[in-house]
Coordinates of C-alpha atoms in Angstrom, one line a residue:
X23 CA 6.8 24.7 -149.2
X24 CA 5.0 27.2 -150.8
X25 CA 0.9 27.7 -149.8
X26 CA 0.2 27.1 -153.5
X27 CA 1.8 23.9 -153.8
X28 CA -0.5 20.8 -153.9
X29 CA 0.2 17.5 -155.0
X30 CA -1.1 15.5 -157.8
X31 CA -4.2 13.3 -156.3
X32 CA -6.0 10.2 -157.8
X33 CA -9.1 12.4 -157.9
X34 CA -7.2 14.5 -160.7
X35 CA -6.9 12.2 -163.2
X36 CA -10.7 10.8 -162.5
X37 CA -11.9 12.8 -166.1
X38 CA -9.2 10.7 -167.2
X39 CA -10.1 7.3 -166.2
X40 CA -11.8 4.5 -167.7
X41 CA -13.2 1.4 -165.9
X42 CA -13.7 -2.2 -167.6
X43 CA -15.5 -3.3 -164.2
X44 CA -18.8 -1.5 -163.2
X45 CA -21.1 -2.4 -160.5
X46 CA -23.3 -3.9 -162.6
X47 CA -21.0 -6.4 -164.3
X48 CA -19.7 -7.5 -160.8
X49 CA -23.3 -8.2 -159.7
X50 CA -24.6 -9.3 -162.4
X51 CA -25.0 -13.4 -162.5
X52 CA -24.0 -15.0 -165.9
X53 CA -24.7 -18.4 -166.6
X54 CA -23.0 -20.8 -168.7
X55 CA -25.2 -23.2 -170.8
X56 CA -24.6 -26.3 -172.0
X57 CA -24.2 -24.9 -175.6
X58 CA -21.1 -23.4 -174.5
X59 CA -19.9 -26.7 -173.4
X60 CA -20.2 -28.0 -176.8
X61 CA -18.8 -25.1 -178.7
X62 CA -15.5 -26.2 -177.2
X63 CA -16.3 -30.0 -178.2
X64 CA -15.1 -31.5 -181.5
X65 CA -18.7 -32.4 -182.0
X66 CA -17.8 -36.1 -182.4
X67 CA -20.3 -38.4 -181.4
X68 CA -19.6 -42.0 -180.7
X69 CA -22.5 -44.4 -181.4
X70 CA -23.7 -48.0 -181.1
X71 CA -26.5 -49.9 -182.2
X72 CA -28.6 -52.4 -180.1
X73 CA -27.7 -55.1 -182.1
X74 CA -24.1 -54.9 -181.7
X75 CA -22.6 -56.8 -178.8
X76 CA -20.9 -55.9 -175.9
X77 CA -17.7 -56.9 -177.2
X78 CA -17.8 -54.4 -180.0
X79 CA -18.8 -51.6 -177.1
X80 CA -16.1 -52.5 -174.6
X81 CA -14.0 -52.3 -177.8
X82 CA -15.4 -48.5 -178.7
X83 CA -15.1 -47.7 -175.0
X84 CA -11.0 -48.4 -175.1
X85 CA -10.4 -47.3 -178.4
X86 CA -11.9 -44.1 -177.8
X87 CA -11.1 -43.7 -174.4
X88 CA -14.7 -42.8 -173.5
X89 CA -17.2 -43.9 -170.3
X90 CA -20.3 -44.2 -172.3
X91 CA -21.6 -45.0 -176.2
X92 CA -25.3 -43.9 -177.2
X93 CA -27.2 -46.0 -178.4
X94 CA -29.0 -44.9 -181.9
X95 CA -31.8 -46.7 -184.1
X96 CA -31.1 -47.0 -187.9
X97 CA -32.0 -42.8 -187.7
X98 CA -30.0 -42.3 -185.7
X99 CA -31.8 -41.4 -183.0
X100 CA -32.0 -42.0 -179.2
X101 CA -32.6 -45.3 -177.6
X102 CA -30.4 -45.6 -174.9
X103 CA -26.8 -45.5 -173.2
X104 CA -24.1 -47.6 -172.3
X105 CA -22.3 -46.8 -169.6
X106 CA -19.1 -48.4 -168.0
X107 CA -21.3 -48.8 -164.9
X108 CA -24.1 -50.6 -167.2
X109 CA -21.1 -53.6 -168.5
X110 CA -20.1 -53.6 -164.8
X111 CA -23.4 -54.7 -163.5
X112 CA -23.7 -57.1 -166.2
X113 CA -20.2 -58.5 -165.3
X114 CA -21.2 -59.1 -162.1
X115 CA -24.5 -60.7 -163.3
X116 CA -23.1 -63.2 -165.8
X117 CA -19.1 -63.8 -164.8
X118 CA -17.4 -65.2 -168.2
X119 CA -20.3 -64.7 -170.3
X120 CA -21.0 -60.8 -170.4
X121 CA -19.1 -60.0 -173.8
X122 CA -21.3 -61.9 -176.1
X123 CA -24.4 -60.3 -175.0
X124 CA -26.5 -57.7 -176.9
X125 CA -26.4 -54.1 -176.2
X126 CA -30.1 -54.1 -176.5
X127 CA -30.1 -56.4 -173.1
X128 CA -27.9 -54.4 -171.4
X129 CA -28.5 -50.4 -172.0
X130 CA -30.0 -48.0 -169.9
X131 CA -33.2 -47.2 -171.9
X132 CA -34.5 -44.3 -169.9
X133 CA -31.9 -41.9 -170.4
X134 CA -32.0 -37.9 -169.1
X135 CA -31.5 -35.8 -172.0
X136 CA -31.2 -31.8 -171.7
X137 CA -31.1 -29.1 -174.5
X138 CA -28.4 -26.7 -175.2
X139 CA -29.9 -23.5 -174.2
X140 CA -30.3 -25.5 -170.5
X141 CA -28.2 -23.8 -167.9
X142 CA -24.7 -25.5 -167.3
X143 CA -25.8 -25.5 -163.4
X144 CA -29.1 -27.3 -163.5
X145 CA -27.9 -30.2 -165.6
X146 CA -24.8 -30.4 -163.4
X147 CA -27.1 -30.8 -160.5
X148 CA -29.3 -33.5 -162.4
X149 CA -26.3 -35.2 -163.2
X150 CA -25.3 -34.7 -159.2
X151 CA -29.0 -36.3 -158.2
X152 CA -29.0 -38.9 -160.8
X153 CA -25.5 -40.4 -159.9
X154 CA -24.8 -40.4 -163.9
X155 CA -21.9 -38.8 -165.7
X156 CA -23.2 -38.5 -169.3
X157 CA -26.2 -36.9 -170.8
X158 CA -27.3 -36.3 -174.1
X159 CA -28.0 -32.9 -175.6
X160 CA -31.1 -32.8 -177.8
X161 CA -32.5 -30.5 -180.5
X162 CA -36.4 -31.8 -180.6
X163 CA -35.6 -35.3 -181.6
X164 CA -32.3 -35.1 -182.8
X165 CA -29.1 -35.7 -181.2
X166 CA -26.8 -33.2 -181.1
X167 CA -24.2 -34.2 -178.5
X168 CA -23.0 -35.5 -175.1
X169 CA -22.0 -33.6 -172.0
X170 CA -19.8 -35.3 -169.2
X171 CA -18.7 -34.3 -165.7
X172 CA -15.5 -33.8 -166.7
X173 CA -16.7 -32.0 -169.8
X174 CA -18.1 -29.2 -167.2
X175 CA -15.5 -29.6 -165.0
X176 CA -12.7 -28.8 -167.9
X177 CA -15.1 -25.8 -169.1
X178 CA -15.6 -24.3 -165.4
X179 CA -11.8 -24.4 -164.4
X180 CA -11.2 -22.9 -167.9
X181 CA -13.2 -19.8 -166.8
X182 CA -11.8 -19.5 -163.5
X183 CA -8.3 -19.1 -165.0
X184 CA -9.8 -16.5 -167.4
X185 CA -11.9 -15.0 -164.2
X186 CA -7.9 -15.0 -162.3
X187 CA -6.3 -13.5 -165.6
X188 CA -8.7 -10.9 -166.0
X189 CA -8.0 -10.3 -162.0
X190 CA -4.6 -9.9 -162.3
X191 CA -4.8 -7.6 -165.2
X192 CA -7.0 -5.6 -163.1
X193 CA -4.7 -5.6 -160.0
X194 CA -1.1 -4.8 -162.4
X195 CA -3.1 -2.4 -164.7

């Protein structure tokens, strides 16, 4: 082989190259907020009054295949939540004669409410502490949706298969 003769190198093309990935994008934390959560929501919002009785919730709660109703005043705001665990309890309390009660008697009045600018994280771990699966989003004093565990679940395994995509792309090329 001739002493001229060199092969073509990786370094060769480096002018060339262009990179999607820097070390500031791989380091760099991103959070998700709970904004983002909703964006991929319908936005529907199922409601209840505390007037209404149980049997109309339980009713909302099959039809809609949901775990929880908030519970809104004639303006529509915030009062409360129902919660599958909330009829439960009541069950338990009053065998046979649960359905006919009020939801007034039976909601959770106190109810954790976060924002949508919140960080995805810190309301998961409320939700964590709390040992509750629903909370509110607010804007000031209106309500502007509801956030489950399984809402956050479905959105972080959605970005992990974008994170893997993105991966593989990387890897083939």
């Amino acid at each position: 082989m001739p002493e001229s003769y060199r092969p073509h190198l990786r370094k060769d093309d480096s002018q060339n190259r262009t990179a999607t990935q820097s070390i500031e994008t791989n380091t760099t934390e991103q959070h998700a907020f709970v904004r983002d959560v909703l964006a991929e929501k319908d936005g529907t919002l199922h409601t209840i009054r505390p007037e209404q009785t149980l049997h109309e919730a339980v009713v909302l709660l099959r039809d809609h295949r949901i775990g929880a109703l908030l519970v809104t005043d004639v303006d529509d705001l915030l009062v409360g939540i129902l919660s599958e665990r909330d009829i439960v309890r009541k069950l338990a309390d009053a065998p046979g004669k649960t359905l006919p009660h009020k939801v007034d008697d039976v909601m959770t009045r106190t109810v954790e409410t976060c924002k949508g600018e919140d960080p995805l994280v810190t309301v998961l771990t409320r939700m964590t502490k709390g040992r509750f699966r629903h909370m509110p989003v607010v804007e000031g004093p209106k309500l502007i949706g509801l956030v489950t565990i399984g809402d956050v679940v479905q959105f972080r395994l959605n970005q992990l298969e974008f994170e893997a995509l993105q991966i593989k792309q990387l890897i083939v090329g």
